[in-house]
JSON list of C-alpha atoms in Angstrom, two decimals:
[
{"chain": "A", "resi": 1, "resn": "MET", "atom": "CA", "xyz": [-11.32, 16.30, 0.43]},
{"chain": "A", "resi": 2, "resn": "ALA", "atom": "CA", "xyz": [-11.60, 13.00, 2.35]},
{"chain": "A", "resi": 3, "resn": "ALA", "atom": "CA", "xyz": [-8.74, 10.53, 2.12]},
{"chain": "A", "resi": 4, "resn": "LYS", "atom": "CA", "xyz": [-9.04, 7.00, 0.79]},
{"chain": "A", "resi": 5, "resn": "VAL", "atom": "CA", "xyz": [-8.80, 3.98, 3.09]},
{"chain": "A", "resi": 6, "resn": "SER", "atom": "CA", "xyz": [-7.07, 0.80, 2.02]},
{"chain": "A", "resi": 7, "resn": "PRO", "atom": "CA", "xyz": [-7.66, -1.84, 4.71]},
{"chain": "A", "resi": 8, "resn": "SER", "atom": "CA", "xyz": [-4.94, -4.46, 4.92]},
{"chain": "A", "resi": 9, "resn": "ILE", "atom": "CA", "xyz": [-6.20, -7.96, 4.26]},
{"chain": "A", "resi": 10, "resn": "LEU", "atom": "CA", "xyz": [-3.25, -9.08, 6.39]},
{"chain": "A", "resi": 11, "resn": "SER", "atom": "CA", "xyz": [-5.44, -8.40, 9.45]},
{"chain": "A", "resi": 12, "resn": "ALA", "atom": "CA", "xyz": [-8.24, -10.60, 8.21]},
{"chain": "A", "resi": 13, "resn": "ASP", "atom": "CA", "xyz": [-8.91, -14.22, 9.10]},
{"chain": "A", "resi": 14, "resn": "PHE", "atom": "CA", "xyz": [-6.82, -16.11, 6.53]},
{"chain": "A", "resi": 15, "resn": "THR", "atom": "CA", "xyz": [-9.32, -18.97, 6.56]},
{"chain": "A", "resi": 16, "resn": "ASP", "atom": "CA", "xyz": [-12.16, -16.72, 5.39]},
{"chain": "A", "resi": 17, "resn": "PHE", "atom": "CA", "xyz": [-10.95, -14.04, 2.98]},
{"chain": "A", "resi": 18, "resn": "ALA", "atom": "CA", "xyz": [-14.28, -14.19, 1.16]},
{"chain": "A", "resi": 19, "resn": "ASP", "atom": "CA", "xyz": [-16.15, -13.04, 4.26]},
{"chain": "A", "resi": 20, "resn": "ALA", "atom": "CA", "xyz": [-13.51, -10.36, 4.90]},
{"chain": "A", "resi": 21, "resn": "LEU", "atom": "CA", "xyz": [-13.88, -8.99, 1.37]},
{"chain": "A", "resi": 22, "resn": "LYS", "atom": "CA", "xyz": [-17.67, -8.93, 1.65]},
{"chain": "A", "resi": 23, "resn": "MET", "atom": "CA", "xyz": [-17.37, -7.01, 4.92]},
{"chain": "A", "resi": 24, "resn": "LEU", "atom": "CA", "xyz": [-14.92, -4.47, 3.46]},
{"chain": "A", "resi": 25, "resn": "ASP", "atom": "CA", "xyz": [-17.05, -3.95, 0.36]},
{"chain": "A", "resi": 26, "resn": "GLU", "atom": "CA", "xyz": [-20.12, -3.34, 2.51]},
{"chain": "A", "resi": 27, "resn": "ALA", "atom": "CA", "xyz": [-18.12, -1.04, 4.85]},
{"chain": "A", "resi": 28, "resn": "GLY", "atom": "CA", "xyz": [-17.09, 1.13, 1.91]},
{"chain": "A", "resi": 29, "resn": "ALA", "atom": "CA", "xyz": [-13.36, 0.41, 1.65]},
{"chain": "A", "resi": 30, "resn": "ASP", "atom": "CA", "xyz": [-11.75, 2.36, -1.21]},
{"chain": "A", "resi": 31, "resn": "MET", "atom": "CA", "xyz": [-9.07, -0.24, -1.86]},
{"chain": "A", "resi": 32, "resn": "ILE", "atom": "CA", "xyz": [-7.88, -3.60, -0.50]},
{"chain": "A", "resi": 33, "resn": "HIS", "atom": "CA", "xyz": [-4.24, -3.49, 0.59]},
{"chain": "A", "resi": 34, "resn": "CYS", "atom": "CA", "xyz": [-2.47, -6.79, -0.06]},
{"chain": "A", "resi": 35, "resn": "ASP", "atom": "CA", "xyz": [0.86, -7.22, 1.72]},
{"chain": "A", "resi": 36, "resn": "VAL", "atom": "CA", "xyz": [2.99, -9.79, -0.15]},
{"chain": "A", "resi": 37, "resn": "MET", "atom": "CA", "xyz": [6.02, -10.84, 1.93]},
{"chain": "A", "resi": 38, "resn": "ASP", "atom": "CA", "xyz": [8.72, -13.32, 0.97]},
{"chain": "A", "resi": 39, "resn": "GLY", "atom": "CA", "xyz": [10.61, -14.08, 4.19]},
{"chain": "A", "resi": 40, "resn": "MET", "atom": "CA", "xyz": [13.73, -12.46, 2.71]},
{"chain": "A", "resi": 41, "resn": "PHE", "atom": "CA", "xyz": [13.14, -8.73, 2.17]},
{"chain": "A", "resi": 42, "resn": "VAL", "atom": "CA", "xyz": [11.12, -8.93, 5.41]},
{"chain": "A", "resi": 43, "resn": "GLN", "atom": "CA", "xyz": [11.10, -11.66, 8.01]},
{"chain": "A", "resi": 44, "resn": "ASN", "atom": "CA", "xyz": [7.48, -12.66, 7.60]},
{"chain": "A", "resi": 45, "resn": "ILE", "atom": "CA", "xyz": [5.90, -14.75, 4.82]},
{"chain": "A", "resi": 46, "resn": "THR", "atom": "CA", "xyz": [2.32, -14.07, 3.80]},
{"chain": "A", "resi": 47, "resn": "PHE", "atom": "CA", "xyz": [0.88, -15.02, 0.37]},
{"chain": "A", "resi": 48, "resn": "GLY", "atom": "CA", "xyz": [1.55, -14.73, -3.35]},
{"chain": "A", "resi": 49, "resn": "GLN", "atom": "CA", "xyz": [0.00, -14.63, -6.77]},
{"chain": "A", "resi": 50, "resn": "PRO", "atom": "CA", "xyz": [-2.62, -17.40, -6.23]},
{"chain": "A", "resi": 51, "resn": "THR", "atom": "CA", "xyz": [-4.11, -15.45, -3.34]},
{"chain": "A", "resi": 52, "resn": "ILE", "atom": "CA", "xyz": [-4.31, -12.24, -5.40]},
{"chain": "A", "resi": 53, "resn": "ARG", "atom": "CA", "xyz": [-6.04, -14.20, -8.16]},
{"chain": "A", "resi": 54, "resn": "ALA", "atom": "CA", "xyz": [-8.53, -15.63, -5.64]},
{"chain": "A", "resi": 55, "resn": "LEU", "atom": "CA", "xyz": [-9.22, -12.18, -4.17]},
{"chain": "A", "resi": 56, "resn": "ARG", "atom": "CA", "xyz": [-9.79, -10.77, -7.62]},
{"chain": "A", "resi": 57, "resn": "LYS", "atom": "CA", "xyz": [-12.61, -13.29, -8.16]},
{"chain": "A", "resi": 58, "resn": "ARG", "atom": "CA", "xyz": [-14.38, -12.12, -5.01]},
{"chain": "A", "resi": 59, "resn": "THR", "atom": "CA", "xyz": [-14.27, -8.32, -5.32]},
{"chain": "A", "resi": 60, "resn": "GLN", "atom": "CA", "xyz": [-14.27, -5.50, -7.83]},
{"chain": "A", "resi": 61, "resn": "THR", "atom": "CA", "xyz": [-12.62, -3.14, -5.30]},
{"chain": "A", "resi": 62, "resn": "THR", "atom": "CA", "xyz": [-9.16, -1.91, -6.24]},
{"chain": "A", "resi": 63, "resn": "LEU", "atom": "CA", "xyz": [-6.46, -4.43, -5.26]},
{"chain": "A", "resi": 64, "resn": "ASP", "atom": "CA", "xyz": [-3.58, -2.40, -3.87]},
{"chain": "A", "resi": 65, "resn": "VAL", "atom": "CA", "xyz": [-0.75, -4.95, -4.02]},
{"chain": "A", "resi": 66, "resn": "HIS", "atom": "CA", "xyz": [2.33, -4.10, -1.96]},
{"chain": "A", "resi": 67, "resn": "LEU", "atom": "CA", "xyz": [5.36, -6.26, -2.84]},
{"chain": "A", "resi": 68, "resn": "MET", "atom": "CA", "xyz": [7.66, -6.56, 0.14]},
{"chain": "A", "resi": 69, "resn": "ILE", "atom": "CA", "xyz": [9.90, -8.98, -1.70]},
{"chain": "A", "resi": 70, "resn": "CYS", "atom": "CA", "xyz": [13.44, -9.13, -3.01]},
{"chain": "A", "resi": 71, "resn": "ASP", "atom": "CA", "xyz": [14.00, -8.37, -6.67]},
{"chain": "A", "resi": 72, "resn": "PRO", "atom": "CA", "xyz": [10.26, -7.84, -7.38]},
{"chain": "A", "resi": 73, "resn": "ILE", "atom": "CA", "xyz": [10.88, -7.37, -11.09]},
{"chain": "A", "resi": 74, "resn": "ARG", "atom": "CA", "xyz": [10.84, -11.17, -11.35]},
{"chain": "A", "resi": 75, "resn": "TYR", "atom": "CA", "xyz": [7.17, -11.36, -10.42]},
{"chain": "A", "resi": 76, "resn": "ILE", "atom": "CA", "xyz": [5.57, -8.15, -11.72]},
{"chain": "A", "resi": 77, "resn": "ASP", "atom": "CA", "xyz": [4.07, -9.84, -14.79]},
{"chain": "A", "resi": 78, "resn": "GLU", "atom": "CA", "xyz": [2.54, -12.60, -12.65]},
{"chain": "A", "resi": 79, "resn": "PHE", "atom": "CA", "xyz": [0.95, -10.25, -10.11]},
{"chain": "A", "resi": 80, "resn": "ALA", "atom": "CA", "xyz": [-0.42, -8.08, -12.89]},
{"chain": "A", "resi": 81, "resn": "SER", "atom": "CA", "xyz": [-1.91, -11.11, -14.58]},
{"chain": "A", "resi": 82, "resn": "ALA", "atom": "CA", "xyz": [-3.39, -12.26, -11.24]},
{"chain": "A", "resi": 83, "resn": "GLY", "atom": "CA", "xyz": [-5.51, -9.12, -11.11]},
{"chain": "A", "resi": 84, "resn": "ALA", "atom": "CA", "xyz": [-3.63, -6.40, -9.23]},
{"chain": "A", "resi": 85, "resn": "ASP", "atom": "CA", "xyz": [-4.86, -2.86, -9.97]},
{"chain": "A", "resi": 86, "resn": "ILE", "atom": "CA", "xyz": [-1.85, -1.20, -8.30]},
{"chain": "A", "resi": 87, "resn": "ILE", "atom": "CA", "xyz": [1.56, -2.81, -7.81]},
{"chain": "A", "resi": 88, "resn": "THR", "atom": "CA", "xyz": [3.94, -1.10, -5.41]},
{"chain": "A", "resi": 89, "resn": "VAL", "atom": "CA", "xyz": [7.59, -2.11, -5.19]},
{"chain": "A", "resi": 90, "resn": "HIS", "atom": "CA", "xyz": [10.19, -1.09, -2.61]},
{"chain": "A", "resi": 91, "resn": "ALA", "atom": "CA", "xyz": [12.93, 1.22, -3.77]},
{"chain": "A", "resi": 92, "resn": "GLU", "atom": "CA", "xyz": [15.27, -0.68, -1.45]},
{"chain": "A", "resi": 93, "resn": "ALA", "atom": "CA", "xyz": [14.48, -4.01, -3.18]},
{"chain": "A", "resi": 94, "resn": "CYS", "atom": "CA", "xyz": [14.95, -2.85, -6.77]},
{"chain": "A", "resi": 95, "resn": "THR", "atom": "CA", "xyz": [18.31, -2.77, -8.57]},
{"chain": "A", "resi": 96, "resn": "HIS", "atom": "CA", "xyz": [16.58, -1.08, -11.50]},
{"chain": "A", "resi": 97, "resn": "LEU", "atom": "CA", "xyz": [13.68, 0.90, -10.01]},
{"chain": "A", "resi": 98, "resn": "HIS", "atom": "CA", "xyz": [12.78, 2.74, -13.20]},
{"chain": "A", "resi": 99, "resn": "ARG", "atom": "CA", "xyz": [12.61, -0.52, -15.14]},
{"chain": "A", "resi": 100, "resn": "ALA", "atom": "CA", "xyz": [10.29, -2.05, -12.53]},
{"chain": "A", "resi": 101, "resn": "ILE", "atom": "CA", "xyz": [7.97, 0.95, -12.74]},
{"chain": "A", "resi": 102, "resn": "GLN", "atom": "CA", "xyz": [7.85, 0.71, -16.53]},
{"chain": "A", "resi": 103, "resn": "MET", "atom": "CA", "xyz": [7.12, -3.04, -16.37]},
{"chain": "A", "resi": 104, "resn": "ILE", "atom": "CA", "xyz": [4.15, -2.38, -14.11]},
{"chain": "A", "resi": 105, "resn": "LYS", "atom": "CA", "xyz": [2.76, 0.41, -16.28]},
{"chain": "A", "resi": 106, "resn": "ALA", "atom": "CA", "xyz": [3.13, -1.72, -19.43]},
{"chain": "A", "resi": 107, "resn": "HIS", "atom": "CA", "xyz": [0.24, -3.80, -18.04]},
{"chain": "A", "resi": 108, "resn": "GLY", "atom": "CA", "xyz": [-2.01, -0.73, -18.00]},
{"chain": "A", "resi": 109, "resn": "ILE", "atom": "CA", "xyz": [-2.14, -0.58, -14.18]},
{"chain": "A", "resi": 110, "resn": "LYS", "atom": "CA", "xyz": [-0.86, 1.91, -11.62]},
{"chain": "A", "resi": 111, "resn": "ALA", "atom": "CA", "xyz": [2.76, 1.75, -10.42]},
{"chain": "A", "resi": 112, "resn": "GLY", "atom": "CA", "xyz": [3.80, 2.59, -6.84]},
{"chain": "A", "resi": 113, "resn": "VAL", "atom": "CA", "xyz": [7.14, 2.96, -5.03]},
{"chain": "A", "resi": 114, "resn": "SER", "atom": "CA", "xyz": [7.49, 2.38, -1.30]},
{"chain": "A", "resi": 115, "resn": "ILE", "atom": "CA", "xyz": [10.24, 3.58, 1.02]},
{"chain": "A", "resi": 116, "resn": "ASN", "atom": "CA", "xyz": [11.07, 2.31, 4.49]},
{"chain": "A", "resi": 117, "resn": "PRO", "atom": "CA", "xyz": [11.17, 4.60, 7.56]},
{"chain": "A", "resi": 118, "resn": "ALA", "atom": "CA", "xyz": [14.94, 5.20, 7.33]},
{"chain": "A", "resi": 119, "resn": "THR", "atom": "CA", "xyz": [15.02, 5.67, 3.55]},
{"chain": "A", "resi": 120, "resn": "SER", "atom": "CA", "xyz": [15.42, 9.21, 2.21]},
{"chain": "A", "resi": 121, "resn": "PRO", "atom": "CA", "xyz": [12.73, 10.52, -0.11]},
{"chain": "A", "resi": 122, "resn": "GLU", "atom": "CA", "xyz": [15.54, 11.67, -2.40]},
{"chain": "A", "resi": 123, "resn": "CYS", "atom": "CA", "xyz": [15.48, 8.25, -4.05]},
{"chain": "A", "resi": 124, "resn": "LEU", "atom": "CA", "xyz": [12.09, 9.23, -5.50]},
{"chain": "A", "resi": 125, "resn": "ARG", "atom": "CA", "xyz": [13.18, 12.37, -7.26]},
{"chain": "A", "resi": 126, "resn": "TYR", "atom": "CA", "xyz": [14.12, 10.77, -10.59]},
{"chain": "A", "resi": 127, "resn": "VAL", "atom": "CA", "xyz": [11.02, 8.59, -10.87]},
{"chain": "A", "resi": 128, "resn": "MET", "atom": "CA", "xyz": [8.43, 11.27, -10.05]},
{"chain": "A", "resi": 129, "resn": "ASP", "atom": "CA", "xyz": [7.45, 11.57, -13.71]},
{"chain": "A", "resi": 130, "resn": "ASP", "atom": "CA", "xyz": [6.51, 7.89, -13.84]},
{"chain": "A", "resi": 131, "resn": "VAL", "atom": "CA", "xyz": [4.95, 6.79, -10.55]},
{"chain": "A", "resi": 132, "resn": "ASP", "atom": "CA", "xyz": [1.26, 6.87, -9.70]},
{"chain": "A", "resi": 133, "resn": "LEU", "atom": "CA", "xyz": [1.64, 6.21, -6.00]},
{"chain": "A", "resi": 134, "resn": "ILE", "atom": "CA", "xyz": [4.26, 6.78, -3.34]},
{"chain": "A", "resi": 135, "resn": "LEU", "atom": "CA", "xyz": [3.96, 4.68, -0.17]},
{"chain": "A", "resi": 136, "resn": "CYS", "atom": "CA", "xyz": [5.78, 5.88, 2.98]},
{"chain": "A", "resi": 137, "resn": "MET", "atom": "CA", "xyz": [6.14, 3.08, 5.51]},
{"chain": "A", "resi": 138, "resn": "SER", "atom": "CA", "xyz": [5.36, 4.32, 9.00]},
{"chain": "A", "resi": 139, "resn": "VAL", "atom": "CA", "xyz": [6.59, 1.10, 10.64]},
{"chain": "A", "resi": 140, "resn": "ASN", "atom": "CA", "xyz": [9.45, -1.19, 9.74]},
{"chain": "A", "resi": 141, "resn": "PRO", "atom": "CA", "xyz": [7.84, -3.61, 7.29]},
{"chain": "A", "resi": 142, "resn": "GLY", "atom": "CA", "xyz": [7.15, -7.23, 8.06]},
{"chain": "A", "resi": 143, "resn": "PHE", "atom": "CA", "xyz": [4.40, -7.45, 10.65]},
{"chain": "A", "resi": 144, "resn": "GLY", "atom": "CA", "xyz": [1.02, -5.93, 11.36]},
{"chain": "A", "resi": 145, "resn": "GLY", "atom": "CA", "xyz": [0.05, -4.31, 14.67]},
{"chain": "A", "resi": 146, "resn": "GLN", "atom": "CA", "xyz": [3.15, -2.10, 15.08]},
{"chain": "A", "resi": 147, "resn": "LYS", "atom": "CA", "xyz": [3.08, 1.46, 16.44]},
{"chain": "A", "resi": 148, "resn": "PHE", "atom": "CA", "xyz": [3.27, 4.40, 14.09]},
{"chain": "A", "resi": 149, "resn": "ILE", "atom": "CA", "xyz": [6.73, 6.02, 13.87]},
{"chain": "A", "resi": 150, "resn": "PRO", "atom": "CA", "xyz": [6.21, 9.78, 14.52]},
{"chain": "A", "resi": 151, "resn": "ALA", "atom": "CA", "xyz": [9.12, 10.84, 12.29]},
{"chain": "A", "resi": 152, "resn": "THR", "atom": "CA", "xyz": [7.02, 9.65, 9.35]},
{"chain": "A", "resi": 153, "resn": "LEU", "atom": "CA", "xyz": [4.95, 12.82, 9.58]},
{"chain": "A", "resi": 154, "resn": "ALA", "atom": "CA", "xyz": [7.90, 15.00, 8.56]},
{"chain": "A", "resi": 155, "resn": "LYS", "atom": "CA", "xyz": [8.68, 12.65, 5.70]},
{"chain": "A", "resi": 156, "resn": "LEU", "atom": "CA", "xyz": [5.05, 12.80, 4.54]},
{"chain": "A", "resi": 157, "resn": "ARG", "atom": "CA", "xyz": [5.19, 16.59, 4.43]},
{"chain": "A", "resi": 158, "resn": "THR", "atom": "CA", "xyz": [8.46, 16.40, 2.40]},
{"chain": "A", "resi": 159, "resn": "VAL", "atom": "CA", "xyz": [7.03, 13.93, -0.09]},
{"chain": "A", "resi": 160, "resn": "ARG", "atom": "CA", "xyz": [3.79, 15.95, -0.35]},
{"chain": "A", "resi": 161, "resn": "GLU", "atom": "CA", "xyz": [5.85, 18.99, -1.37]},
{"chain": "A", "resi": 162, "resn": "MET", "atom": "CA", "xyz": [7.71, 16.85, -3.99]},
{"chain": "A", "resi": 163, "resn": "ILE", "atom": "CA", "xyz": [4.41, 15.61, -5.41]},
{"chain": "A", "resi": 164, "resn": "ASP", "atom": "CA", "xyz": [2.90, 19.08, -5.54]},
{"chain": "A", "resi": 165, "resn": "ALA", "atom": "CA", "xyz": [6.02, 20.49, -7.21]},
{"chain": "A", "resi": 166, "resn": "SER", "atom": "CA", "xyz": [5.81, 17.76, -9.88]},
{"chain": "A", "resi": 167, "resn": "GLY", "atom": "CA", "xyz": [2.32, 18.86, -10.93]},
{"chain": "A", "resi": 168, "resn": "ARG", "atom": "CA", "xyz": [1.31, 15.23, -11.28]},
{"chain": "A", "resi": 169, "resn": "ASP", "atom": "CA", "xyz": [-1.63, 13.39, -9.72]},
{"chain": "A", "resi": 170, "resn": "ILE", "atom": "CA", "xyz": [0.38, 11.02, -7.50]},
{"chain": "A", "resi": 171, "resn": "MET", "atom": "CA", "xyz": [-1.29, 9.32, -4.56]},
{"chain": "A", "resi": 172, "resn": "LEU", "atom": "CA", "xyz": [0.59, 9.55, -1.24]},
{"chain": "A", "resi": 173, "resn": "GLU", "atom": "CA", "xyz": [-0.07, 6.49, 0.86]},
{"chain": "A", "resi": 174, "resn": "VAL", "atom": "CA", "xyz": [1.02, 5.67, 4.40]},
{"chain": "A", "resi": 175, "resn": "ASP", "atom": "CA", "xyz": [1.18, 2.17, 5.86]},
{"chain": "A", "resi": 176, "resn": "GLY", "atom": "CA", "xyz": [1.77, 1.11, 9.46]},
{"chain": "A", "resi": 177, "resn": "GLY", "atom": "CA", "xyz": [0.19, 1.91, 12.79]},
{"chain": "A", "resi": 178, "resn": "VAL", "atom": "CA", "xyz": [-2.65, 3.98, 11.32]},
{"chain": "A", "resi": 179, "resn": "ASN", "atom": "CA", "xyz": [-5.63, 4.20, 13.68]},
{"chain": "A", "resi": 180, "resn": "LEU", "atom": "CA", "xyz": [-8.64, 6.35, 14.54]},
{"chain": "A", "resi": 181, "resn": "GLU", "atom": "CA", "xyz": [-6.64, 8.52, 16.89]},
{"chain": "A", "resi": 182, "resn": "ASN", "atom": "CA", "xyz": [-3.76, 9.49, 14.55]},
{"chain": "A", "resi": 183, "resn": "ALA", "atom": "CA", "xyz": [-5.50, 9.49, 11.18]},
{"chain": "A", "resi": 184, "resn": "ALA", "atom": "CA", "xyz": [-6.30, 13.24, 11.21]},
{"chain": "A", "resi": 185, "resn": "GLU", "atom": "CA", "xyz": [-2.65, 14.13, 11.90]},
{"chain": "A", "resi": 186, "resn": "ILE", "atom": "CA", "xyz": [-1.52, 11.80, 9.11]},
{"chain": "A", "resi": 187, "resn": "ARG", "atom": "CA", "xyz": [-3.96, 13.34, 6.66]},
{"chain": "A", "resi": 188, "resn": "ALA", "atom": "CA", "xyz": [-2.85, 16.80, 7.69]},
{"chain": "A", "resi": 189, "resn": "ALA", "atom": "CA", "xyz": [0.72, 15.85, 6.87]},
{"chain": "A", "resi": 190, "resn": "GLY", "atom": "CA", "xyz": [-0.29, 15.17, 3.27]},
{"chain": "A", "resi": 191, "resn": "ALA", "atom": "CA", "xyz": [-1.34, 11.52, 3.01]},
{"chain": "A", "resi": 192, "resn": "ASP", "atom": "CA", "xyz": [-4.38, 10.85, 0.86]},
{"chain": "A", "resi": 193, "resn": "VAL", "atom": "CA", "xyz": [-4.42, 7.04, 1.13]},
{"chain": "A", "resi": 194, "resn": "LEU", "atom": "CA", "xyz": [-4.28, 5.42, 4.56]},
{"chain": "A", "resi": 195, "resn": "VAL", "atom": "CA", "xyz": [-3.64, 1.74, 5.03]},
{"chain": "A", "resi": 196, "resn": "ALA", "atom": "CA", "xyz": [-5.30, 0.42, 8.16]},
{"chain": "A", "resi": 197, "resn": "GLY", "atom": "CA", "xyz": [-5.44, -3.17, 9.34]},
{"chain": "A", "resi": 198, "resn": "ASN", "atom": "CA", "xyz": [-6.32, -3.80, 12.96]},
{"chain": "A", "resi": 199, "resn": "ALA", "atom": "CA", "xyz": [-8.02, -0.40, 13.26]},
{"chain": "A", "resi": 200, "resn": "VAL", "atom": "CA", "xyz": [-10.67, -1.61, 10.79]},
{"chain": "A", "resi": 201, "resn": "PHE", "atom": "CA", "xyz": [-10.84, -5.33, 11.42]},
{"chain": "A", "resi": 202, "resn": "THR", "atom": "CA", "xyz": [-11.01, -5.16, 15.23]},
{"chain": "A", "resi": 203, "resn": "HIS", "atom": "CA", "xyz": [-13.54, -2.30, 15.34]},
{"chain": "A", "resi": 204, "resn": "ALA", "atom": "CA", "xyz": [-17.08, -3.10, 16.33]},
{"chain": "A", "resi": 205, "resn": "ASP", "atom": "CA", "xyz": [-18.27, -1.12, 13.30]},
{"chain": "A", "resi": 206, "resn": "PRO", "atom": "CA", "xyz": [-15.73, -1.35, 10.44]},
{"chain": "A", "resi": 207, "resn": "ALA", "atom": "CA", "xyz": [-17.73, 1.11, 8.31]},
{"chain": "A", "resi": 208, "resn": "GLU", "atom": "CA", "xyz": [-17.52, 3.71, 11.11]},
{"chain": "A", "resi": 209, "resn": "ALA", "atom": "CA", "xyz": [-13.78, 3.08, 11.46]},
{"chain": "A", "resi": 210, "resn": "ILE", "atom": "CA", "xyz": [-13.29, 3.66, 7.72]},
{"chain": "A", "resi": 211, "resn": "ARG", "atom": "CA", "xyz": [-15.31, 6.88, 7.87]},
{"chain": "A", "resi": 212, "resn": "VAL", "atom": "CA", "xyz": [-13.23, 8.23, 10.80]},
{"chain": "A", "resi": 213, "resn": "ILE", "atom": "CA", "xyz": [-9.92, 7.31, 9.17]},
{"chain": "A", "resi": 214, "resn": "ARG", "atom": "CA", "xyz": [-11.10, 8.81, 5.91]},
{"chain": "A", "resi": 215, "resn": "GLY", "atom": "CA", "xyz": [-11.95, 12.08, 7.65]},
{"chain": "A", "resi": 216, "resn": "GLU", "atom": "CA", "xyz": [-15.67, 12.17, 6.95]}
]
């Protein structure tokens, strides 16, 4: 089965998100990955709830909202109200991870948990019955355009085994350094949602890039 591709809007021209969304919809993107950064959990600052609300008005494609922010429980209600279809929080940023997951699901949307490259998948074990998506960062979060960390492949295989053992339909997403050359290896390690930014936005044919990353 082909993977899903969630192009990161972070790689788009920030002055013309409407055009970027139109291009991604026409290219067949499965989701739109929205990297929300607060300048505290990560060094960079990107955008917040108003941008998600504006994106929601321009596309019906799934908004895959990745909160790279401190204490995300403070803003879950707002991002859900803005139109997120999936909200992913970082295990490292949550004092009460289970509570954050339950808050997301209370809005009738999917809940994800993300872990950084050096974070053990063991932190996921006691929330496996509640999550809809697990996101393994394959770069240190904060900036686009970084190179894929090879050790992520072993982690993906471990998390895939955890998901399969749970018997639940949990998406396994990978974010960071995904491109046309390494996508097949990443899919083989167990990922079924691949976040790609520059690999899609800088390609002469974004639709072709999405097809290759998807494995079609």
